Amino acid sequence: MNQQEWPLWEVFIRSKQGLDHKHVGSLHAADAVMAVQNARDVYTRRLEGVSIWVVESKHIHASNPDEAAEFFDPAADKVYRHPTFYDVPDSIKHM
Amino acid sequence: METSTLTPEEQFQARIDADVRIEPKDWMPDAYRKTLIRQISQHAHSEIVGMLPEGNWITRAPSLKRKSILLAKVQDEAGHGLYLYSAAETLGASRDQMLADLHSGKAKYSSIFNYPTLSWADMGCVGWLVDGAAILNQVPLCRTSYGPYARAMVRVCKEESFHQRQGFEVMQTLCEGSAAQKEMAQESLNRWWWPTLMMFGPKDADSPNTEQSMKWRIKRFTNDELRQKFVDMMVPQAEFLGLTVPDEKVQWNEERQAYDFGEVNWDEFWAVVKGNGLCNHDRLQARVQAHEEGAWVREAALAHAAKRAARAAVAA
Ligand SMILES: [Fe+2]
Ligand SMILES: [Fe+2]
């Protein structure tokens, strides 16, 4: 069998106006047009979306989970980035 | 906890014990990956093969309303298969290989689909009982340890309750109809009851992998626990319909606060698993035929995509 598998696409759906597109899963399609149509049939049979993005899976680059601790470390010790770090006197309002 | 002294396997188990989901690129033991690929692809195959017994009745549904509902349900099952194949692919399984394993008979699918759908009432029983049993199996899997599998199951479960309700409605309509219609409903229940109880798998004592799967949280209740839950749920529903479950041993046990019930015919169970059910041959043949007859469409779509890409490249 020298038959080629259709490429894999990642599907992102905006569930309603005002919200981000969110990853929902993947599917196979010969090209982008077919990927969008298949995504409609597979992932929005009950009006789950108003907009669809598809990206061929091979174009997604990701951070390495094995290095997650070191990679996200710079944000770990910066408590002063959060408003709760600061003591606001009780008499001060609207802050 | 001193994580640095733990082996990768121990760290992995600690994450699972803490209910941290495992995601595709995370380290995982080979056995976990293999077991999941087998479980998820079997589940996907069941959704796909499961379209056949119901597809059998789409052109013969008794009304346009029933036909539209059945068509929508069967389309959902195709979607379930696709969500699950896509979850298995995140573990490194290839779609073509999974399909090849189904078509060669190497991979299994749920034995329930190797029983024939002989009457319209069977569309009621499949939705009410078979989807009902599937829901019991699937709801706990929404919390399974592997992220993509759990997310696929959330999607599946959202759609399943429509399946069960439409089946129950078919049964209810028949039971409120003529004597012949009610008889058709009872005859269908007589055939589907025991095979549905078999859907939960062998007895716990004969299910050696359950312990490891529970530890990995890719299974959250044992086969016998789920079977008991199913009987407790279904007996009152059958009574409501005015139907009799075909098991003389079914009786409420006040002490256990559960129904006692008879023993499944395990010889039949193993015979169907091993390929000797009424429809094993037909189901696989239908799948293989559909796949082979679709080959030119898959090739044509690729050729079309290549042509369009080439044209776009010239224009640019
Ligand atoms: Fe399903
Ligand atoms: Fe279903």
mmCIF file of C-alpha atoms and ligand atoms in Angstrom:
data_model
loop_
_atom_site.group_PDB
_atom_site.id
_atom_site.type_symbol
_atom_site.label_atom_id
_atom_site.label_comp_id
_atom_site.label_asym_id
_atom_site.label_seq_id
_atom_site.Cartn_x
_atom_site.Cartn_y
_atom_site.Cartn_z
ATOM 1 C CA MET A 1 0.000 0.000 0.000
ATOM 2 C CA ASN A 2 1.809 3.160 -1.156
ATOM 3 C CA GLN A 3 -1.158 5.305 -0.304
ATOM 4 C CA GLN A 4 -0.444 8.515 1.533
ATOM 5 C CA GLU A 5 -2.274 9.541 4.691
ATOM 6 C CA TRP A 6 -4.014 12.930 4.576
ATOM 7 C CA PRO A 7 -2.121 15.474 6.706
ATOM 8 C CA LEU A 8 -3.132 16.141 10.306
ATOM 9 C CA TRP A 9 -4.631 19.524 11.258
ATOM 10 C CA GLU A 10 -5.214 21.103 14.669
ATOM 11 C CA VAL A 11 -8.610 22.737 15.068
ATOM 12 C CA PHE A 12 -9.377 25.921 17.023
ATOM 13 C CA ILE A 13 -12.902 27.209 17.568
ATOM 14 C CA ARG A 14 -14.340 30.534 18.704
ATOM 15 C CA SER A 15 -17.476 29.491 20.534
ATOM 16 C CA LYS A 16 -19.019 32.975 20.407
ATOM 17 C CA GLN A 17 -18.131 36.523 19.445
ATOM 18 C CA GLY A 18 -15.854 38.087 22.040
ATOM 19 C CA LEU A 19 -14.101 34.864 23.073
ATOM 20 C CA ASP A 20 -10.710 33.459 22.003
ATOM 21 C CA HIS A 21 -10.328 30.595 19.571
ATOM 22 C CA LYS A 22 -9.681 27.488 21.668
ATOM 23 C CA HIS A 23 -8.004 24.230 20.696
ATOM 24 C CA VAL A 24 -10.596 21.442 20.404
ATOM 25 C CA GLY A 25 -8.760 18.542 18.766
ATOM 26 C CA SER A 26 -7.433 17.450 15.411
ATOM 27 C CA LEU A 27 -8.483 15.812 12.168
ATOM 28 C CA HIS A 28 -7.161 14.675 8.801
ATOM 29 C CA ALA A 29 -7.855 16.550 5.565
ATOM 30 C CA ALA A 30 -6.248 16.835 2.145
ATOM 31 C CA ASP A 31 -6.018 20.639 2.327
ATOM 32 C CA ALA A 32 -7.037 23.658 4.401
ATOM 33 C CA VAL A 33 -10.433 24.113 2.725
ATOM 34 C CA MET A 34 -11.367 20.527 3.464
ATOM 35 C CA ALA A 35 -9.952 20.814 6.990
ATOM 36 C CA VAL A 36 -12.280 23.749 7.752
ATOM 37 C CA GLN A 37 -15.295 21.882 6.340
ATOM 38 C CA ASN A 38 -14.441 18.681 8.232
ATOM 39 C CA ALA A 39 -13.894 20.701 11.410
ATOM 40 C CA ARG A 40 -17.395 22.129 11.026
ATOM 41 C CA ASP A 41 -18.878 18.623 10.690
ATOM 42 C CA VAL A 42 -16.809 17.012 13.440
ATOM 43 C CA TYR A 43 -16.632 19.756 16.059
ATOM 44 C CA THR A 44 -19.661 22.062 15.588
ATOM 45 C CA ARG A 45 -22.713 19.841 15.029
ATOM 46 C CA ARG A 46 -24.537 21.672 17.838
ATOM 47 C CA LEU A 47 -23.605 25.302 17.143
ATOM 48 C CA GLU A 48 -20.431 25.044 19.237
ATOM 49 C CA GLY A 49 -18.711 27.668 17.113
ATOM 50 C CA VAL A 50 -18.972 30.870 15.085
ATOM 51 C CA SER A 51 -15.433 30.730 13.672
ATOM 52 C CA ILE A 52 -12.887 28.016 12.933
ATOM 53 C CA TRP A 53 -9.096 28.097 12.564
ATOM 54 C CA VAL A 54 -7.107 25.139 11.296
ATOM 55 C CA VAL A 55 -3.319 24.813 11.391
ATOM 56 C CA GLU A 56 -1.398 21.916 9.977
ATOM 57 C CA SER A 57 -0.052 20.096 13.036
ATOM 58 C CA LYS A 58 3.531 20.082 11.748
ATOM 59 C CA HIS A 59 3.589 23.882 11.959
ATOM 60 C CA ILE A 60 2.956 23.973 15.704
ATOM 61 C CA HIS A 61 6.035 24.564 17.846
ATOM 62 C CA ALA A 62 5.778 23.930 21.551
ATOM 63 C CA SER A 63 7.775 24.425 24.750
ATOM 64 C CA ASN A 64 9.373 21.273 26.119
ATOM 65 C CA PRO A 65 7.467 19.805 29.085
ATOM 66 C CA ASP A 66 10.672 18.199 30.437
ATOM 67 C CA GLU A 67 12.150 21.686 30.810
ATOM 68 C CA ALA A 68 8.964 23.327 32.097
ATOM 69 C CA ALA A 69 10.399 23.934 35.593
ATOM 70 C CA GLU A 70 13.504 25.864 34.378
ATOM 71 C CA PHE A 71 11.628 27.485 31.508
ATOM 72 C CA PHE A 72 8.925 29.054 33.653
ATOM 73 C CA ASP A 73 11.256 29.653 36.595
ATOM 74 C CA PRO A 74 11.858 33.401 35.927
ATOM 75 C CA ALA A 75 8.246 34.175 36.908
ATOM 76 C CA ALA A 76 8.296 32.026 40.021
ATOM 77 C CA ASP A 77 10.002 34.451 42.441
ATOM 78 C CA LYS A 78 8.409 37.752 41.405
ATOM 79 C CA VAL A 79 5.658 38.038 43.956
ATOM 80 C CA TYR A 80 5.798 41.846 43.601
ATOM 81 C CA ARG A 81 4.098 41.476 40.192
ATOM 82 C CA HIS A 82 0.855 40.709 42.001
ATOM 83 C CA PRO A 83 -1.334 43.390 43.604
ATOM 84 C CA THR A 84 -1.655 41.294 46.770
ATOM 85 C CA PHE A 85 2.073 41.961 47.452
ATOM 86 C CA TYR A 86 1.257 45.557 48.471
ATOM 87 C CA ASP A 87 -0.284 46.688 51.753
ATOM 88 C CA VAL A 88 -2.814 49.399 51.140
ATOM 89 C CA PRO A 89 -3.893 51.350 54.228
ATOM 90 C CA ASP A 90 -7.518 50.638 55.215
ATOM 91 C CA SER A 91 -8.483 54.308 54.820
ATOM 92 C CA ILE A 92 -7.470 54.381 51.167
ATOM 93 C CA LYS A 93 -10.453 53.677 48.905
ATOM 94 C CA HIS A 94 -10.738 52.734 45.225
ATOM 95 C CA MET A 95 -7.336 51.024 44.843
ATOM 96 C CA MET B 1 8.081 14.914 49.064
ATOM 97 C CA GLU B 2 11.684 14.532 47.908
ATOM 98 C CA THR B 3 11.025 14.171 44.177
ATOM 99 C CA SER B 4 14.665 14.074 43.138
ATOM 100 C CA THR B 5 15.166 10.613 44.638
ATOM 101 C CA LEU B 6 12.140 9.141 42.837
ATOM 102 C CA THR B 7 12.450 7.147 39.617
ATOM 103 C CA PRO B 8 10.643 8.534 36.543
ATOM 104 C CA GLU B 9 7.947 5.868 37.031
ATOM 105 C CA GLU B 10 7.443 6.923 40.656
ATOM 106 C CA GLN B 11 7.265 10.600 39.703
ATOM 107 C CA PHE B 12 4.737 9.727 37.022
ATOM 108 C CA GLN B 13 2.595 7.773 39.483
ATOM 109 C CA ALA B 14 2.836 10.609 42.006
ATOM 110 C CA ARG B 15 1.433 13.032 39.424
ATOM 111 C CA ILE B 16 -1.439 10.677 38.687
ATOM 112 C CA ASP B 17 -2.137 10.181 42.378
ATOM 113 C CA ALA B 18 -2.277 13.986 42.749
ATOM 114 C CA ASP B 19 -4.835 14.080 39.878
ATOM 115 C CA VAL B 20 -2.479 15.981 37.584
ATOM 116 C CA ARG B 21 -3.397 15.217 33.970
ATOM 117 C CA ILE B 22 -0.778 13.706 31.667
ATOM 118 C CA GLU B 23 -0.382 15.564 28.362
ATOM 119 C CA PRO B 24 0.960 14.234 25.012
ATOM 120 C CA LYS B 25 4.594 15.338 25.254
ATOM 121 C CA ASP B 26 5.008 14.463 28.956
ATOM 122 C CA TRP B 27 7.186 11.511 29.884
ATOM 123 C CA MET B 28 5.130 8.363 30.409
ATOM 124 C CA PRO B 29 5.953 4.663 30.878
ATOM 125 C CA ASP B 30 5.837 2.651 27.650
ATOM 126 C CA ALA B 31 3.215 0.328 29.103
ATOM 127 C CA TYR B 32 0.939 3.303 29.902
ATOM 128 C CA ARG B 33 1.272 4.564 26.335
ATOM 129 C CA LYS B 34 0.632 1.130 24.819
ATOM 130 C CA THR B 35 -2.326 0.354 27.053
ATOM 131 C CA LEU B 36 -3.889 3.728 26.268
ATOM 132 C CA ILE B 37 -3.386 3.369 22.517
ATOM 133 C CA ARG B 38 -5.077 -0.032 22.675
ATOM 134 C CA GLN B 39 -7.937 1.213 24.860
ATOM 135 C CA ILE B 40 -8.601 4.450 22.946
ATOM 136 C CA SER B 41 -8.338 2.885 19.486
ATOM 137 C CA GLN B 42 -10.624 0.015 20.514
ATOM 138 C CA HIS B 43 -13.060 2.604 21.750
ATOM 139 C CA ALA B 44 -12.785 4.525 18.456
ATOM 140 C CA HIS B 45 -13.319 1.336 16.444
ATOM 141 C CA SER B 46 -16.440 0.607 18.516
ATOM 142 C CA GLU B 47 -17.911 3.998 17.651
ATOM 143 C CA ILE B 48 -17.211 3.465 13.947
ATOM 144 C CA VAL B 49 -18.410 -0.147 13.717
ATOM 145 C CA GLY B 50 -21.314 0.870 15.957
ATOM 146 C CA MET B 51 -22.731 2.918 13.081
ATOM 147 C CA LEU B 52 -23.446 -0.229 11.068
ATOM 148 C CA PRO B 53 -26.271 -1.875 13.063
ATOM 149 C CA GLU B 54 -28.135 1.459 13.225
ATOM 150 C CA GLY B 55 -27.283 2.493 9.669
ATOM 151 C CA ASN B 56 -29.204 -0.638 8.735
ATOM 152 C CA TRP B 57 -32.463 1.108 9.754
ATOM 153 C CA ILE B 58 -31.988 4.651 8.421
ATOM 154 C CA THR B 59 -33.821 3.952 5.162
ATOM 155 C CA ARG B 60 -36.525 1.988 6.970
ATOM 156 C CA ALA B 61 -37.305 4.305 9.891
ATOM 157 C CA PRO B 62 -41.074 4.559 10.413
ATOM 158 C CA SER B 63 -41.302 8.333 9.971
ATOM 159 C CA LEU B 64 -39.285 11.283 8.687
ATOM 160 C CA LYS B 65 -38.827 12.465 12.273
ATOM 161 C CA ARG B 66 -37.363 9.116 13.355
ATOM 162 C CA LYS B 67 -35.193 9.022 10.262
ATOM 163 C CA SER B 68 -33.747 12.491 10.950
ATOM 164 C CA ILE B 69 -33.060 11.569 14.584
ATOM 165 C CA LEU B 70 -31.397 8.277 13.684
ATOM 166 C CA LEU B 71 -29.284 9.959 11.025
ATOM 167 C CA ALA B 72 -28.132 12.585 13.533
ATOM 168 C CA LYS B 73 -27.309 9.898 16.083
ATOM 169 C CA VAL B 74 -25.277 7.835 13.627
ATOM 170 C CA GLN B 75 -23.439 10.988 12.539
ATOM 171 C CA ASP B 76 -22.578 11.650 16.205
ATOM 172 C CA GLU B 77 -21.084 8.151 16.483
ATOM 173 C CA ALA B 78 -18.837 8.940 13.500
ATOM 174 C CA GLY B 79 -17.791 12.105 15.337
ATOM 175 C CA HIS B 80 -17.048 10.085 18.505
ATOM 176 C CA GLY B 81 -14.820 7.773 16.503
ATOM 177 C CA LEU B 82 -12.954 10.773 15.086
ATOM 178 C CA TYR B 83 -12.461 12.471 18.499
ATOM 179 C CA LEU B 84 -11.008 9.233 19.805
ATOM 180 C CA TYR B 85 -8.743 8.442 16.841
ATOM 181 C CA SER B 86 -7.405 11.966 17.196
ATOM 182 C CA ALA B 87 -6.737 11.383 20.940
ATOM 183 C CA ALA B 88 -4.884 8.129 20.130
ATOM 184 C CA GLU B 89 -2.776 9.937 17.530
ATOM 185 C CA THR B 90 -1.439 12.285 20.221
ATOM 186 C CA LEU B 91 0.247 9.175 21.679
ATOM 187 C CA GLY B 92 2.057 8.457 18.413
ATOM 188 C CA ALA B 93 -0.377 5.966 16.889
ATOM 189 C CA SER B 94 -0.972 6.452 13.162
ATOM 190 C CA ARG B 95 -4.493 6.587 11.764
ATOM 191 C CA ASP B 96 -3.648 4.263 8.887
ATOM 192 C CA GLN B 97 -2.139 1.688 11.246
ATOM 193 C CA MET B 98 -5.168 1.792 13.554
ATOM 194 C CA LEU B 99 -7.505 1.249 10.604
ATOM 195 C CA ALA B 100 -5.292 -1.530 9.232
ATOM 196 C CA ASP B 101 -5.436 -3.272 12.641
ATOM 197 C CA LEU B 102 -9.229 -2.996 12.696
ATOM 198 C CA HIS B 103 -9.558 -4.327 9.169
ATOM 199 C CA SER B 104 -7.177 -7.240 9.708
ATOM 200 C CA GLY B 105 -9.067 -8.296 12.834
ATOM 201 C CA LYS B 106 -6.037 -7.638 15.051
ATOM 202 C CA ALA B 107 -7.780 -4.801 16.930
ATOM 203 C CA LYS B 108 -11.019 -5.436 18.780
ATOM 204 C CA TYR B 109 -14.215 -3.393 19.043
ATOM 205 C CA SER B 110 -17.175 -3.782 21.371
ATOM 206 C CA SER B 111 -18.827 -7.184 20.886
ATOM 207 C CA ILE B 112 -22.293 -5.701 21.213
ATOM 208 C CA PHE B 113 -22.109 -4.604 17.567
ATOM 209 C CA ASN B 114 -21.774 -8.198 16.446
ATOM 210 C CA TYR B 115 -25.454 -8.750 17.203
ATOM 211 C CA PRO B 116 -27.995 -8.114 14.428
ATOM 212 C CA THR B 117 -30.682 -5.385 14.450
ATOM 213 C CA LEU B 118 -33.756 -7.312 13.328
ATOM 214 C CA SER B 119 -36.686 -5.035 14.157
ATOM 215 C CA TRP B 120 -37.412 -1.316 14.524
ATOM 216 C CA ALA B 121 -37.618 -1.885 18.291
ATOM 217 C CA ASP B 122 -33.909 -2.724 18.157
ATOM 218 C CA MET B 123 -33.277 0.976 17.419
ATOM 219 C CA GLY B 124 -35.017 1.625 20.729
ATOM 220 C CA CYS B 125 -32.980 -0.979 22.606
ATOM 221 C CA VAL B 126 -29.671 0.118 21.096
ATOM 222 C CA GLY B 127 -30.227 3.724 22.170
ATOM 223 C CA TRP B 128 -31.779 2.967 25.534
ATOM 224 C CA LEU B 129 -29.639 -0.004 26.654
ATOM 225 C CA VAL B 130 -26.451 0.045 24.572
ATOM 226 C CA ASP B 131 -25.903 3.800 24.730
ATOM 227 C CA GLY B 132 -27.058 3.638 28.356
ATOM 228 C CA ALA B 133 -24.309 1.128 29.128
ATOM 229 C CA ALA B 134 -21.801 3.164 27.112
ATOM 230 C CA ILE B 135 -22.646 6.256 29.180
ATOM 231 C CA LEU B 136 -21.921 4.374 32.426
ATOM 232 C CA ASN B 137 -18.554 3.328 31.006
ATOM 233 C CA GLN B 138 -17.757 6.748 29.621
ATOM 234 C CA VAL B 139 -18.782 9.262 32.284
ATOM 235 C CA PRO B 140 -15.977 8.192 34.682
ATOM 236 C CA LEU B 141 -13.501 8.461 31.772
ATOM 237 C CA CYS B 142 -14.132 12.220 31.611
ATOM 238 C CA ARG B 143 -11.763 12.266 34.622
ATOM 239 C CA THR B 144 -9.239 9.834 33.218
ATOM 240 C CA SER B 145 -5.533 10.640 33.693
ATOM 241 C CA TYR B 146 -4.666 11.270 30.025
ATOM 242 C CA GLY B 147 -5.704 14.809 29.046
ATOM 243 C CA PRO B 148 -6.668 14.359 25.363
ATOM 244 C CA TYR B 149 -8.655 11.204 26.187
ATOM 245 C CA ALA B 150 -10.499 12.921 29.040
ATOM 246 C CA ARG B 151 -11.332 15.923 26.842
ATOM 247 C CA ALA B 152 -12.585 13.676 24.040
ATOM 248 C CA MET B 153 -14.782 11.851 26.544
ATOM 249 C CA VAL B 154 -16.296 15.117 27.794
ATOM 250 C CA ARG B 155 -17.369 15.841 24.217
ATOM 251 C CA VAL B 156 -18.700 12.312 23.732
ATOM 252 C CA CYS B 157 -20.668 12.333 26.984
ATOM 253 C CA LYS B 158 -22.335 15.653 26.139
ATOM 254 C CA GLU B 159 -23.771 13.994 23.030
ATOM 255 C CA GLU B 160 -24.649 10.591 24.475
ATOM 256 C CA SER B 161 -27.627 11.535 26.557
ATOM 257 C CA PHE B 162 -29.593 12.513 23.433
ATOM 258 C CA HIS B 163 -28.814 9.012 22.120
ATOM 259 C CA GLN B 164 -30.199 7.304 25.171
ATOM 260 C CA ARG B 165 -33.288 9.484 25.374
ATOM 261 C CA GLN B 166 -34.255 8.999 21.740
ATOM 262 C CA GLY B 167 -33.920 5.215 22.236
ATOM 263 C CA PHE B 168 -36.070 5.306 25.344
ATOM 264 C CA GLU B 169 -38.653 7.354 23.452
ATOM 265 C CA VAL B 170 -38.756 4.753 20.673
ATOM 266 C CA MET B 171 -39.380 2.070 23.319
ATOM 267 C CA GLN B 172 -41.994 4.139 25.113
ATOM 268 C CA THR B 173 -43.881 4.844 21.888
ATOM 269 C CA LEU B 174 -43.957 1.134 21.033
ATOM 270 C CA CYS B 175 -45.013 0.187 24.563
ATOM 271 C CA GLU B 176 -47.912 2.641 24.438
ATOM 272 C CA GLY B 177 -48.924 1.371 20.998
ATOM 273 C CA SER B 178 -50.740 -1.738 19.792
ATOM 274 C CA ALA B 179 -50.291 -5.178 21.345
ATOM 275 C CA ALA B 180 -48.091 -6.159 18.415
ATOM 276 C CA GLN B 181 -45.871 -3.100 18.915
ATOM 277 C CA LYS B 182 -45.484 -3.815 22.601
ATOM 278 C CA GLU B 183 -44.628 -7.400 21.801
ATOM 279 C CA MET B 184 -41.984 -6.182 19.382
ATOM 280 C CA ALA B 185 -40.483 -4.068 22.177
ATOM 281 C CA GLN B 186 -40.424 -7.022 24.600
ATOM 282 C CA GLU B 187 -38.913 -9.357 22.007
ATOM 283 C CA SER B 188 -36.161 -6.822 21.348
ATOM 284 C CA LEU B 189 -35.425 -6.399 25.058
ATOM 285 C CA ASN B 190 -35.212 -10.195 25.354
ATOM 286 C CA ARG B 191 -32.449 -10.270 22.755
ATOM 287 C CA TRP B 192 -30.489 -7.195 23.883
ATOM 288 C CA TRP B 193 -30.523 -7.491 27.682
ATOM 289 C CA TRP B 194 -27.802 -10.096 28.136
ATOM 290 C CA PRO B 195 -25.439 -8.850 25.393
ATOM 291 C CA THR B 196 -25.669 -5.390 26.977
ATOM 292 C CA LEU B 197 -24.620 -6.795 30.368
ATOM 293 C CA MET B 198 -21.615 -8.313 28.569
ATOM 294 C CA MET B 199 -20.538 -4.836 27.407
ATOM 295 C CA PHE B 200 -18.966 -4.235 30.825
ATOM 296 C CA GLY B 201 -16.425 -6.973 30.124
ATOM 297 C CA PRO B 202 -15.452 -10.150 31.965
ATOM 298 C CA LYS B 203 -15.988 -10.622 35.681
ATOM 299 C CA ASP B 204 -13.487 -8.782 37.881
ATOM 300 C CA ALA B 205 -11.865 -12.105 38.767
ATOM 301 C CA ASP B 206 -11.177 -12.713 35.049
ATOM 302 C CA SER B 207 -9.982 -9.178 34.321
ATOM 303 C CA PRO B 208 -6.286 -9.206 35.319
ATOM 304 C CA ASN B 209 -5.482 -5.750 33.873
ATOM 305 C CA THR B 210 -8.085 -3.906 35.922
ATOM 306 C CA GLU B 211 -5.772 -3.292 38.873
ATOM 307 C CA GLN B 212 -3.028 -1.591 36.836
ATOM 308 C CA SER B 213 -5.579 0.405 34.827
ATOM 309 C CA MET B 214 -7.253 1.653 38.016
ATOM 310 C CA LYS B 215 -3.833 2.633 39.381
ATOM 311 C CA TRP B 216 -3.181 4.661 36.229
ATOM 312 C CA ARG B 217 -6.709 6.068 36.390
ATOM 313 C CA ILE B 218 -7.538 5.026 32.858
ATOM 314 C CA LYS B 219 -10.316 2.952 34.355
ATOM 315 C CA ARG B 220 -12.197 4.258 37.377
ATOM 316 C CA PHE B 221 -14.675 1.502 38.292
ATOM 317 C CA THR B 222 -14.417 -2.273 37.918
ATOM 318 C CA ASN B 223 -16.479 -4.213 35.368
ATOM 319 C CA ASP B 224 -18.699 -5.762 38.040
ATOM 320 C CA GLU B 225 -19.319 -2.429 39.758
ATOM 321 C CA LEU B 226 -20.508 -0.888 36.486
ATOM 322 C CA ARG B 227 -22.630 -3.924 35.594
ATOM 323 C CA GLN B 228 -24.386 -3.687 38.966
ATOM 324 C CA LYS B 229 -24.993 0.043 38.497
ATOM 325 C CA PHE B 230 -26.481 -0.653 35.085
ATOM 326 C CA VAL B 231 -28.911 -3.283 36.370
ATOM 327 C CA ASP B 232 -29.959 -0.976 39.223
ATOM 328 C CA MET B 233 -30.636 1.808 36.744
ATOM 329 C CA MET B 234 -32.396 -0.231 34.078
ATOM 330 C CA VAL B 235 -34.745 -2.557 35.961
ATOM 331 C CA PRO B 236 -36.980 0.303 37.162
ATOM 332 C CA GLN B 237 -36.946 1.842 33.666
ATOM 333 C CA ALA B 238 -38.069 -1.471 32.141
ATOM 334 C CA GLU B 239 -40.819 -1.660 34.774
ATOM 335 C CA PHE B 240 -41.935 1.838 33.836
ATOM 336 C CA LEU B 241 -42.249 0.700 30.214
ATOM 337 C CA GLY B 242 -44.234 -2.346 31.323
ATOM 338 C CA LEU B 243 -41.515 -4.658 30.019
ATOM 339 C CA THR B 244 -39.936 -7.651 31.732
ATOM 340 C CA VAL B 245 -36.187 -8.052 31.941
ATOM 341 C CA PRO B 246 -35.422 -11.614 30.701
ATOM 342 C CA ASP B 247 -33.776 -12.809 33.924
ATOM 343 C CA GLU B 248 -35.770 -14.698 36.541
ATOM 344 C CA LYS B 249 -33.136 -13.989 39.147
ATOM 345 C CA VAL B 250 -33.650 -10.228 39.038
ATOM 346 C CA GLN B 251 -34.870 -9.257 42.499
ATOM 347 C CA TRP B 252 -34.423 -6.267 44.802
ATOM 348 C CA ASN B 253 -32.046 -7.067 47.652
ATOM 349 C CA GLU B 254 -32.994 -4.899 50.622
ATOM 350 C CA GLU B 255 -29.783 -5.641 52.487
ATOM 351 C CA ARG B 256 -27.457 -4.714 49.593
ATOM 352 C CA GLN B 257 -29.782 -1.921 48.403
ATOM 353 C CA ALA B 258 -29.240 -3.283 44.880
ATOM 354 C CA TYR B 259 -30.757 -5.768 42.488
ATOM 355 C CA ASP B 260 -29.601 -9.373 42.491
ATOM 356 C CA PHE B 261 -29.353 -10.779 38.996
ATOM 357 C CA GLY B 262 -28.384 -13.942 37.150
ATOM 358 C CA GLU B 263 -25.086 -14.995 35.647
ATOM 359 C CA VAL B 264 -24.071 -13.846 32.179
ATOM 360 C CA ASN B 265 -23.449 -16.661 29.681
ATOM 361 C CA TRP B 266 -19.662 -16.301 29.600
ATOM 362 C CA ASP B 267 -19.232 -18.967 26.931
ATOM 363 C CA GLU B 268 -21.263 -16.794 24.579
ATOM 364 C CA PHE B 269 -19.271 -13.724 25.648
ATOM 365 C CA TRP B 270 -15.907 -15.328 24.802
ATOM 366 C CA ALA B 271 -17.236 -16.859 21.577
ATOM 367 C CA VAL B 272 -18.272 -13.418 20.274
ATOM 368 C CA VAL B 273 -15.003 -11.825 21.427
ATOM 369 C CA LYS B 274 -13.113 -14.516 19.509
ATOM 370 C CA GLY B 275 -14.984 -13.671 16.309
ATOM 371 C CA ASN B 276 -17.814 -16.189 16.337
ATOM 372 C CA GLY B 277 -20.755 -13.859 16.904
ATOM 373 C CA LEU B 278 -23.652 -13.597 14.474
ATOM 374 C CA CYS B 279 -22.329 -10.539 12.643
ATOM 375 C CA ASN B 280 -18.530 -10.429 13.202
ATOM 376 C CA HIS B 281 -17.868 -11.356 9.605
ATOM 377 C CA ASP B 282 -20.419 -8.933 8.080
ATOM 378 C CA ARG B 283 -19.319 -5.984 10.182
ATOM 379 C CA LEU B 284 -15.656 -6.298 9.269
ATOM 380 C CA GLN B 285 -16.480 -6.937 5.654
ATOM 381 C CA ALA B 286 -18.639 -3.797 5.516
ATOM 382 C CA ARG B 287 -15.810 -1.737 7.053
ATOM 383 C CA VAL B 288 -13.137 -3.081 4.715
ATOM 384 C CA GLN B 289 -15.377 -2.630 1.680
ATOM 385 C CA ALA B 290 -16.199 0.993 2.595
ATOM 386 C CA HIS B 291 -12.502 1.718 3.103
ATOM 387 C CA GLU B 292 -11.421 0.130 -0.173
ATOM 388 C CA GLU B 293 -14.191 1.724 -2.183
ATOM 389 C CA GLY B 294 -13.203 5.122 -0.739
ATOM 390 C CA ALA B 295 -9.561 4.773 -1.778
ATOM 391 C CA TRP B 296 -9.993 6.687 -5.060
ATOM 392 C CA VAL B 297 -11.677 9.565 -3.191
ATOM 393 C CA ARG B 298 -8.751 9.855 -0.785
ATOM 394 C CA GLU B 299 -6.279 9.797 -3.653
ATOM 395 C CA ALA B 300 -8.275 12.288 -5.722
ATOM 396 C CA ALA B 301 -8.484 14.723 -2.805
ATOM 397 C CA LEU B 302 -4.710 14.639 -2.400
ATOM 398 C CA ALA B 303 -4.177 15.136 -6.136
ATOM 399 C CA HIS B 304 -6.609 18.060 -6.105
ATOM 400 C CA ALA B 305 -4.849 19.632 -3.128
ATOM 401 C CA ALA B 306 -1.452 19.247 -4.830
ATOM 402 C CA LYS B 307 -2.770 20.832 -8.029
ATOM 403 C CA ARG B 308 -4.230 23.776 -6.137
ATOM 404 C CA ALA B 309 -1.006 24.281 -4.187
ATOM 405 C CA ALA B 310 1.008 24.226 -7.424
ATOM 406 C CA ARG B 311 -1.304 26.798 -9.032
ATOM 407 C CA ALA B 312 -1.073 29.049 -5.990
ATOM 408 C CA ALA B 313 2.740 28.796 -6.124
ATOM 409 C CA VAL B 314 2.779 29.857 -9.795
ATOM 410 C CA ALA B 315 0.445 32.792 -9.149
ATOM 411 C CA ALA B 316 2.588 34.041 -6.236
HETATM 412 FE FE FE C 1 -20.831 7.152 20.845
HETATM 413 FE FE FE C 2 -24.096 6.932 21.292
#
